[in-house]
Short mmCIF file of C-alpha atoms in Angstrom, two decimals:
data_model
loop_
_atom_site.label_atom_id
_atom_site.label_comp_id
_atom_site.label_asym_id
_atom_site.label_seq_id
_atom_site.Cartn_x
_atom_site.Cartn_y
_atom_site.Cartn_z
CA UNK A 1 0.00 0.00 0.00
CA UNK A 2 1.05 3.57 -0.54
CA UNK A 3 -0.43 6.72 0.93
CA UNK A 4 -2.96 8.29 -1.42
CA UNK A 5 -2.38 11.75 -2.85
CA UNK A 6 -6.16 12.11 -3.19
CA UNK A 7 -8.55 12.94 -0.41
CA UNK A 8 -11.42 10.63 0.44
CA UNK A 9 -13.91 12.92 -1.28
CA UNK A 10 -11.77 13.08 -4.42
CA UNK A 11 -11.52 9.28 -4.63
CA UNK A 12 -15.27 8.87 -4.18
CA UNK A 13 -15.97 11.54 -6.79
CA UNK A 14 -13.77 9.73 -9.32
CA UNK A 15 -15.44 6.40 -8.54
CA UNK A 16 -18.94 7.85 -8.90
CA UNK A 17 -18.17 9.42 -12.28
CA UNK A 18 -16.48 6.33 -13.69
CA UNK A 19 -19.09 3.84 -12.46
CA UNK A 20 -21.92 5.86 -13.97
CA UNK A 21 -20.40 5.06 -17.36
CA UNK A 22 -21.16 1.36 -16.68
CA UNK A 23 -24.71 2.01 -15.40
CA UNK A 24 -23.64 1.58 -11.78
CA UNK A 25 -25.11 4.18 -9.44
CA UNK A 26 -23.94 4.48 -5.85
CA UNK A 27 -26.34 5.17 -3.02
CA UNK A 28 -25.47 7.19 0.04
CA UNK A 29 -24.45 4.13 2.09
CA UNK A 30 -21.85 3.18 -0.52
CA UNK A 31 -20.11 6.55 -0.45
CA UNK A 32 -17.21 5.19 1.54
CA UNK A 33 -14.06 3.07 1.08
CA UNK A 34 -13.22 -0.38 2.46
CA UNK A 35 -11.61 -0.26 5.89
CA UNK A 36 -8.71 -2.44 6.92
CA UNK A 37 -8.87 -4.87 9.81
CA UNK A 38 -7.01 -8.01 10.80
CA UNK A 39 -8.00 -11.33 12.29
CA UNK A 40 -5.55 -13.36 14.36
CA UNK A 41 -4.44 -16.89 13.52
CA UNK A 42 -4.38 -18.01 17.13
CA UNK A 43 -3.41 -21.60 16.29
CA UNK A 44 -0.11 -20.48 14.79
CA UNK A 45 3.06 -20.36 16.89
CA UNK A 46 3.97 -17.57 17.00
CA UNK A 47 0.57 -16.03 16.26
CA UNK A 48 0.10 -14.60 12.77
CA UNK A 49 -2.47 -12.27 11.24
CA UNK A 50 -4.64 -12.09 8.16
CA UNK A 51 -5.43 -8.61 6.87
CA UNK A 52 -8.86 -8.04 5.34
CA UNK A 53 -10.28 -5.12 3.37
CA UNK A 54 -13.88 -4.97 4.61
CA UNK A 55 -15.78 -4.34 1.38
CA UNK A 56 -19.37 -5.29 2.25
CA UNK A 57 -20.52 -1.74 1.65
CA UNK A 58 -18.24 0.63 -0.26
CA UNK A 59 -17.87 2.51 -3.52
CA UNK A 60 -16.45 -0.50 -5.42
CA UNK A 61 -18.90 -3.10 -4.05
CA UNK A 62 -21.31 -3.03 -7.00
CA UNK A 63 -18.48 -2.99 -9.52
CA UNK A 64 -16.80 -5.99 -7.88
CA UNK A 65 -20.12 -7.88 -7.71
CA UNK A 66 -20.77 -7.20 -11.41
CA UNK A 67 -17.27 -8.34 -12.37
CA UNK A 68 -17.75 -11.50 -10.26
CA UNK A 69 -20.82 -12.54 -12.27
CA UNK A 70 -18.98 -11.93 -15.55
CA UNK A 71 -15.85 -13.79 -14.47
CA UNK A 72 -17.93 -16.74 -13.29
CA UNK A 73 -19.35 -17.03 -16.81
CA UNK A 74 -15.87 -16.69 -18.32
CA UNK A 75 -14.51 -19.31 -15.92
CA UNK A 76 -17.28 -21.70 -17.06
CA UNK A 77 -16.30 -21.11 -20.68
CA UNK A 78 -12.66 -22.01 -20.03
CA UNK A 79 -13.64 -25.10 -18.03
CA UNK A 80 -15.86 -26.29 -20.87
CA UNK A 81 -13.17 -25.58 -23.48
CA UNK A 82 -10.51 -27.39 -21.43
CA UNK A 83 -12.82 -30.41 -21.13
CA UNK A 84 -13.03 -30.61 -24.93
CA UNK A 85 -9.25 -30.35 -25.17
CA UNK A 86 -8.90 -33.19 -22.67
CA UNK A 87 -11.25 -35.46 -24.63
CA UNK A 88 -9.34 -34.71 -27.83
CA UNK A 89 -5.76 -34.89 -26.55
CA UNK A 90 -5.80 -36.43 -23.07
CA UNK A 91 -4.27 -33.28 -21.59
CA UNK A 92 -5.94 -31.60 -18.60
CA UNK A 93 -5.10 -27.89 -18.58
CA UNK A 94 -7.86 -26.80 -16.17
CA UNK A 95 -6.96 -27.45 -12.53
CA UNK A 96 -9.43 -25.12 -10.78
CA UNK A 97 -11.87 -26.64 -8.29
CA UNK A 98 -14.51 -24.90 -6.17
CA UNK A 99 -14.98 -27.63 -3.56
CA UNK A 100 -13.73 -31.10 -2.67
CA UNK A 101 -16.12 -33.02 -4.97
CA UNK A 102 -13.61 -33.03 -7.86
CA UNK A 103 -10.95 -34.26 -5.44
CA UNK A 104 -13.19 -37.19 -4.49
CA UNK A 105 -13.81 -37.91 -8.17
CA UNK A 106 -10.10 -37.88 -9.00
CA UNK A 107 -9.37 -40.12 -6.01
CA UNK A 108 -12.13 -42.51 -7.08
CA UNK A 109 -10.71 -42.76 -10.61
CA UNK A 110 -7.22 -43.38 -9.24
CA UNK A 111 -8.47 -46.07 -6.84
CA UNK A 112 -10.29 -47.84 -9.67
CA UNK A 113 -6.97 -48.11 -11.50
CA UNK A 114 -5.10 -48.97 -8.28
CA UNK A 115 -2.03 -47.22 -9.62
CA UNK A 116 -1.37 -44.52 -7.00
CA UNK A 117 2.34 -44.20 -6.24
CA UNK A 118 2.59 -40.75 -4.68
CA UNK A 119 0.74 -37.57 -3.91
CA UNK A 120 1.94 -34.09 -3.10
CA UNK A 121 0.35 -30.91 -1.85
CA UNK A 122 1.54 -27.33 -2.32
CA UNK A 123 0.55 -23.93 -1.04
CA UNK A 124 1.26 -20.41 -2.26
CA UNK A 125 2.76 -18.75 0.80
CA UNK A 126 1.45 -15.40 -0.45
CA UNK A 127 -1.00 -15.08 -3.31
CA UNK A 128 -3.49 -12.25 -2.99
CA UNK A 129 -0.91 -9.82 -1.68
CA UNK A 130 1.86 -10.73 -4.15
CA UNK A 131 0.15 -10.59 -7.54
CA UNK A 132 1.76 -7.83 -9.68
CA UNK A 133 -0.86 -5.51 -11.18
CA UNK A 134 0.78 -5.41 -14.61
CA UNK A 135 0.83 -9.19 -14.94
CA UNK A 136 -2.69 -9.48 -13.53
CA UNK A 137 -4.02 -7.06 -16.14
CA UNK A 138 -2.24 -8.92 -18.94
CA UNK A 139 -3.58 -12.27 -17.78
CA UNK A 140 -7.15 -11.04 -17.34
CA UNK A 141 -7.15 -9.36 -20.75
CA UNK A 142 -6.11 -12.65 -22.37
CA UNK A 143 -8.60 -14.72 -20.34
CA UNK A 144 -11.51 -12.37 -21.12
CA UNK A 145 -10.63 -11.94 -24.79
CA UNK A 146 -10.37 -15.68 -25.43
CA UNK A 147 -13.74 -16.28 -23.81
CA UNK A 148 -15.48 -13.55 -25.82
CA UNK A 149 -13.94 -14.75 -29.09
CA UNK A 150 -14.81 -18.36 -28.33
CA UNK A 151 -18.38 -17.58 -27.33
CA UNK A 152 -19.10 -15.78 -30.58
CA UNK A 153 -21.18 -13.25 -28.67
CA UNK A 154 -20.75 -9.49 -28.50
CA UNK A 155 -21.78 -8.86 -24.89
CA UNK A 156 -22.33 -10.26 -21.45
CA UNK A 157 -25.66 -9.30 -19.89
CA UNK A 158 -25.64 -9.04 -16.10
CA UNK A 159 -28.73 -9.85 -14.07
CA UNK A 160 -29.44 -9.92 -10.35
CA UNK A 161 -27.93 -13.39 -9.75
CA UNK A 162 -26.07 -14.33 -12.93
CA UNK A 163 -24.55 -13.25 -16.22
CA UNK A 164 -25.25 -14.54 -19.71
CA UNK A 165 -23.71 -14.31 -23.16
CA UNK A 166 -25.83 -12.27 -25.57
CA UNK A 167 -25.63 -10.70 -29.00
CA UNK A 168 -28.33 -8.08 -28.61
CA UNK A 169 -28.93 -7.06 -25.00
CA UNK A 170 -32.09 -5.21 -23.99
CA UNK A 171 -31.67 -1.44 -23.43
CA UNK A 172 -32.75 -1.82 -19.80
CA UNK A 173 -30.24 -4.60 -19.06
CA UNK A 174 -26.70 -3.97 -17.92
CA UNK A 175 -24.48 -5.41 -20.63
CA UNK A 176 -20.76 -5.13 -21.31
CA UNK A 177 -18.57 -5.72 -24.33
CA UNK A 178 -15.14 -7.30 -24.22
CA UNK A 179 -13.35 -3.97 -24.07
CA UNK A 180 -15.72 -2.61 -21.41
CA UNK A 181 -15.23 -5.61 -19.13
CA UNK A 182 -11.44 -5.39 -19.48
CA UNK A 183 -11.65 -1.69 -18.65
CA UNK A 184 -13.80 -2.43 -15.58
CA UNK A 185 -11.34 -5.03 -14.29
CA UNK A 186 -8.39 -2.70 -14.85
CA UNK A 187 -10.20 0.14 -13.09
CA UNK A 188 -10.92 -2.03 -10.06
CA UNK A 189 -7.30 -3.21 -9.89
CA UNK A 190 -6.05 0.38 -10.07
CA UNK A 191 -8.59 1.72 -7.58
CA UNK A 192 -8.28 -0.50 -4.55
CA UNK A 193 -8.31 2.08 -1.79
CA UNK A 194 -8.64 1.30 1.91
CA UNK A 195 -8.94 3.42 5.01
CA UNK A 196 -7.21 2.73 8.27
CA UNK A 197 -8.00 5.23 10.96
CA UNK A 198 -7.73 8.67 9.35
CA UNK A 199 -5.41 7.61 6.53
CA UNK A 200 -6.32 6.57 2.98
CA UNK A 201 -4.06 4.22 1.03
CA UNK A 202 -4.06 2.61 -2.40
CA UNK A 203 -2.98 -0.97 -2.96
CA UNK A 204 -0.25 -1.06 -5.60
CA UNK A 205 0.68 -4.77 -5.36
CA UNK A 206 -1.83 -7.60 -5.06
CA UNK A 207 -5.58 -7.68 -4.67
CA UNK A 208 -7.46 -7.31 -1.39
CA UNK A 209 -8.92 -10.21 0.53
CA UNK A 210 -12.47 -9.00 1.01
CA UNK A 211 -13.64 -7.77 -2.38
CA UNK A 212 -16.18 -10.04 -4.11
CA UNK A 213 -14.23 -10.87 -7.25
CA UNK A 214 -10.87 -11.50 -5.55
CA UNK A 215 -11.17 -15.35 -5.69
CA UNK A 216 -11.98 -15.24 -9.42
CA UNK A 217 -9.13 -12.83 -10.14
CA UNK A 218 -6.68 -15.05 -8.25
CA UNK A 219 -8.02 -18.28 -9.76
CA UNK A 220 -8.02 -17.06 -13.35
CA UNK A 221 -4.63 -15.38 -12.91
CA UNK A 222 -3.07 -18.72 -11.96
CA UNK A 223 -5.10 -20.55 -14.61
CA UNK A 224 -3.64 -18.24 -17.26
CA UNK A 225 -0.12 -19.49 -16.45
CA UNK A 226 -1.10 -23.13 -15.90
CA UNK A 227 -3.01 -23.31 -19.17
CA UNK A 228 -0.26 -21.54 -21.09
CA UNK A 229 2.40 -23.96 -19.82
CA UNK A 230 0.26 -27.06 -20.34
CA UNK A 231 -0.65 -26.09 -23.92
CA UNK A 232 2.98 -25.39 -24.75
CA UNK A 233 4.12 -28.65 -23.15
CA UNK A 234 1.33 -30.55 -24.93
CA UNK A 235 3.01 -29.67 -28.21
CA UNK A 236 6.64 -30.15 -27.18
CA UNK A 237 6.43 -32.97 -24.64
CA UNK A 238 2.92 -34.47 -24.32
CA UNK A 239 4.18 -37.27 -22.07
CA UNK A 240 5.39 -34.70 -19.54
CA UNK A 241 2.10 -32.76 -19.77
CA UNK A 242 0.13 -35.91 -18.91
CA UNK A 243 2.14 -36.27 -15.69
CA UNK A 244 0.32 -33.12 -14.52
CA UNK A 245 -3.16 -34.37 -15.50
CA UNK A 246 -4.12 -35.31 -11.95
CA UNK A 247 -3.64 -31.83 -10.56
CA UNK A 248 -6.32 -29.80 -8.77
CA UNK A 249 -6.10 -26.35 -7.23
CA UNK A 250 -8.45 -24.65 -4.79
CA UNK A 251 -7.34 -21.00 -5.11
CA UNK A 252 -3.87 -21.22 -3.48
CA UNK A 253 -3.89 -24.92 -2.47
CA UNK A 254 -2.60 -27.41 -5.01
CA UNK A 255 -2.73 -31.23 -5.02
CA UNK A 256 -1.05 -33.61 -7.46
CA UNK A 257 -1.34 -37.40 -7.79
CA UNK A 258 1.36 -39.52 -9.48
CA UNK A 259 3.27 -36.40 -10.44
CA UNK A 260 6.49 -37.87 -8.96
CA UNK A 261 7.44 -34.46 -7.59
CA UNK A 262 7.77 -32.92 -11.06
CA UNK A 263 5.92 -29.85 -9.81
CA UNK A 264 9.03 -29.02 -7.75
CA UNK A 265 11.09 -29.04 -10.93
CA UNK A 266 8.74 -27.05 -13.14
CA UNK A 267 6.89 -24.71 -10.76
CA UNK A 268 9.20 -21.81 -11.60
CA UNK A 269 8.48 -22.38 -15.31
CA UNK A 270 4.73 -22.47 -14.73
CA UNK A 271 4.12 -19.60 -12.30
CA UNK A 272 5.49 -16.02 -12.24
CA UNK A 273 8.57 -15.40 -10.13
CA UNK A 274 6.67 -13.14 -7.72
CA UNK A 275 4.73 -16.12 -6.33
CA UNK A 276 6.28 -18.66 -3.96
CA UNK A 277 4.86 -22.19 -4.11
CA UNK A 278 5.73 -24.23 -1.02
CA UNK A 279 5.84 -28.03 -0.98
CA UNK A 280 3.73 -28.99 2.05
CA UNK A 281 4.53 -32.72 2.38
CA UNK A 282 8.09 -32.74 1.08
CA UNK A 283 9.20 -35.43 3.57
CA UNK A 284 6.52 -38.00 2.78
CA UNK A 285 4.81 -38.40 -0.59
CA UNK A 286 2.50 -41.11 0.79
CA UNK A 287 0.57 -38.80 3.11
CA UNK A 288 -0.76 -35.26 3.03
CA UNK A 289 -3.70 -33.09 4.00
CA UNK A 290 -5.73 -31.18 1.45
CA UNK A 291 -8.80 -29.03 2.13
CA UNK A 292 -10.84 -31.07 4.62
CA UNK A 293 -9.19 -34.39 3.78
CA UNK A 294 -6.37 -36.38 5.30
CA UNK A 295 -5.01 -38.51 2.48
CA UNK A 296 -2.83 -41.63 2.64
CA UNK A 297 -1.52 -44.00 -0.04
CA UNK A 298 -2.09 -47.61 1.03
CA UNK A 299 -1.37 -50.50 -1.35
CA UNK A 300 -1.53 -48.20 -4.40
CA UNK A 301 -4.90 -46.82 -3.34
CA UNK A 302 -5.87 -43.59 -1.62
CA UNK A 303 -7.53 -43.80 1.78
CA UNK A 304 -9.15 -40.62 3.04
CA UNK A 305 -10.39 -39.42 6.40
CA UNK A 306 -11.64 -36.09 7.62
CA UNK A 307 -9.04 -33.43 8.39
CA UNK A 308 -9.98 -30.45 10.50
CA UNK A 309 -7.10 -28.25 11.59
CA UNK A 310 -9.25 -27.00 14.45
CA UNK A 311 -8.71 -30.38 16.10
CA UNK A 312 -5.12 -29.33 16.75
CA UNK A 313 -5.93 -25.91 18.19
CA UNK A 314 -4.77 -25.54 21.82
CA UNK A 315 -8.15 -24.06 22.73
CA UNK A 316 -11.84 -24.94 22.45
CA UNK A 317 -13.64 -23.82 19.31
CA UNK A 318 -17.23 -22.66 19.76
CA UNK A 319 -19.31 -23.88 16.81
CA UNK A 320 -22.71 -25.27 15.85
CA UNK A 321 -26.01 -24.01 17.31
CA UNK A 322 -26.85 -24.13 20.99
CA UNK A 323 -30.56 -24.77 21.49
CA UNK A 324 -30.58 -22.96 24.80
CA UNK A 325 -30.73 -19.79 22.72
CA UNK A 326 -33.68 -18.28 20.91
CA UNK A 327 -33.16 -19.92 17.51
CA UNK A 328 -35.39 -22.14 15.33
CA UNK A 329 -34.92 -25.61 16.79
CA UNK A 330 -36.25 -27.79 13.97
CA UNK A 331 -33.97 -26.26 11.33
CA UNK A 332 -30.97 -26.49 13.66
CA UNK A 333 -31.15 -30.28 13.56
CA UNK A 334 -30.13 -30.03 9.91
CA UNK A 335 -26.59 -29.40 11.15
CA UNK A 336 -26.35 -33.05 12.17
CA UNK A 337 -27.52 -34.23 8.74
CA UNK A 338 -25.14 -31.92 6.84
CA UNK A 339 -22.12 -32.89 8.93
CA UNK A 340 -22.95 -36.60 8.73
CA UNK A 341 -23.02 -36.31 4.94
CA UNK A 342 -19.70 -34.45 4.99
CA UNK A 343 -18.10 -37.12 7.18
CA UNK A 344 -19.37 -39.92 4.93
CA UNK A 345 -17.88 -38.28 1.85
CA UNK A 346 -14.53 -37.68 3.52
CA UNK A 347 -14.01 -40.86 5.55
CA UNK A 348 -13.14 -44.01 3.61
CA UNK A 349 -13.13 -46.19 6.74
CA UNK A 350 -16.33 -46.93 8.65
CA UNK A 351 -14.70 -46.59 12.06
CA UNK A 352 -13.46 -43.08 11.19
CA UNK A 353 -16.97 -42.12 10.12
CA UNK A 354 -18.49 -43.51 13.32
CA UNK A 355 -15.90 -41.82 15.52
CA UNK A 356 -16.51 -38.41 13.93
CA UNK A 357 -20.28 -38.73 14.04
CA UNK A 358 -20.31 -39.92 17.65
CA UNK A 359 -18.15 -36.95 18.61
CA UNK A 360 -20.49 -34.54 16.83
CA UNK A 361 -23.55 -36.12 18.42
CA UNK A 362 -22.02 -35.79 21.89
CA UNK A 363 -21.23 -32.11 21.27
CA UNK A 364 -24.75 -31.35 20.01
CA UNK A 365 -26.36 -33.19 22.95
CA UNK A 366 -24.17 -31.10 25.23
CA UNK A 367 -25.56 -28.04 23.42
CA UNK A 368 -29.15 -28.99 24.30
CA UNK A 369 -30.05 -31.11 21.27
CA UNK A 370 -32.11 -34.25 21.96
CA UNK A 371 -30.33 -37.46 21.08
CA UNK A 372 -33.60 -39.17 20.13
CA UNK A 373 -34.51 -36.34 17.75
CA UNK A 374 -31.06 -36.45 16.11
CA UNK A 375 -31.48 -40.14 15.29
CA UNK A 376 -35.06 -39.62 14.10
CA UNK A 377 -33.99 -36.80 11.77
CA UNK A 378 -31.15 -38.93 10.42
CA UNK A 379 -33.49 -41.88 9.81
CA UNK A 380 -35.98 -39.70 7.94
CA UNK A 381 -33.16 -38.28 5.80
CA UNK A 382 -31.87 -41.75 4.97
CA UNK A 383 -35.32 -42.80 3.77
CA UNK A 384 -36.02 -39.72 1.64
CA UNK A 385 -32.76 -38.37 0.21
CA UNK A 386 -30.65 -39.83 -2.60
CA UNK A 387 -27.62 -38.17 -1.04
CA UNK A 388 -27.87 -40.63 1.84
CA UNK A 389 -26.74 -43.42 -0.49
CA UNK A 390 -23.15 -42.33 0.10
CA UNK A 391 -23.46 -44.02 3.53
CA UNK A 392 -23.80 -47.38 1.80
CA UNK A 393 -20.15 -47.17 0.75
CA UNK A 394 -19.25 -48.87 4.02
CA UNK A 395 -21.12 -52.06 3.16
CA UNK A 396 -23.63 -51.66 6.00
CA UNK A 397 -27.38 -51.17 5.75
CA UNK A 398 -29.05 -47.97 6.93
CA UNK A 399 -30.52 -49.97 9.79
CA UNK A 400 -27.07 -51.11 10.95
CA UNK A 401 -25.64 -47.59 10.67
CA UNK A 402 -28.51 -46.17 12.72
CA UNK A 403 -28.01 -48.90 15.30
CA UNK A 404 -24.28 -48.08 15.60
CA UNK A 405 -24.97 -44.35 15.85
CA UNK A 406 -27.75 -44.90 18.40
CA UNK A 407 -25.41 -46.43 20.97
CA UNK A 408 -25.47 -43.93 23.78
CA UNK A 409 -25.91 -44.26 27.51
CA UNK A 410 -27.95 -41.15 28.10
CA UNK A 411 -30.97 -39.99 26.09
CA UNK A 412 -31.49 -36.27 26.55
#
């Protein structure tokens, strides 16, 4: 950050005038800038901090929200295009994931083949705060331009919850051409101002954690380099490119399967020098943690269990509803269903699933849930939801699972 030469009023006046060009009108509540705050990482030794630009209501909120909808559509285009490239060439150049479902799918495919030899996880030590603006603008211009050209459409229309490709937008609909969207992204990158106390600063390196489109900017920025390297390698050394096929990345967390550590060798060729990619499990390529999974290689197969870093915190974490409060009780029981489903997806071994679910049940009962109602809700869910079929992966009937989960000495 650098101190701004402009006053707060001057910045807001510039924003108001520029945004009007894109049919974005600010109301009185939005006539302010994001303010900086930090949250402590208490589980770190020594303690560390994460700095956030609180952007829930500010002059760039609407712009960032609009860009988010457009970039989501552009991201979908590149995912679809990469899928076609994979079917044609066997090269996977799209590593972005939004949740752990693609990880489970990749693990399932690998376990079917029973050919897993190693796995490795990586993490960008700094991502949001290290992205150079010049390179970010270049990458986003390329990403946006390719999507527009490939779509064959002139504009993107933006609605309340989504964006859509269109050739002839309605006069009353917000719609943006390729050049307009690029200009909007560049303007946002150049106009990230924050306040801290009485001072106003502009971010000159990186993008702020807190603005709506930050995850898409970071994701597509990295995708630009990953795709570029994979397409180049596909032509010069397709065998090497295929060694990176089983790679997935959730923003700044990267996982590879059967890559044999080649990411260590080529990471500096793939990503810009300003970003540092750290090898998380460098001492053991048979075990790692990724997102909410603990992953082990056993007899050329991957065995997963739930990983929650909060389990290692040296303090108690307060979470889940407490029914002693004035909250809707019936809906709160859905927490037990949602977490049970999460545990079943993550835990390959039945005993791990039971252990996690028993622990959750005990916590909820301690927070004034009724054990009998928890089991009744779970039984009803098993009988009515297709999602419950994931529980059958353990080779036990619903009746047996309910019986094992119902073992408790005290019924509250």
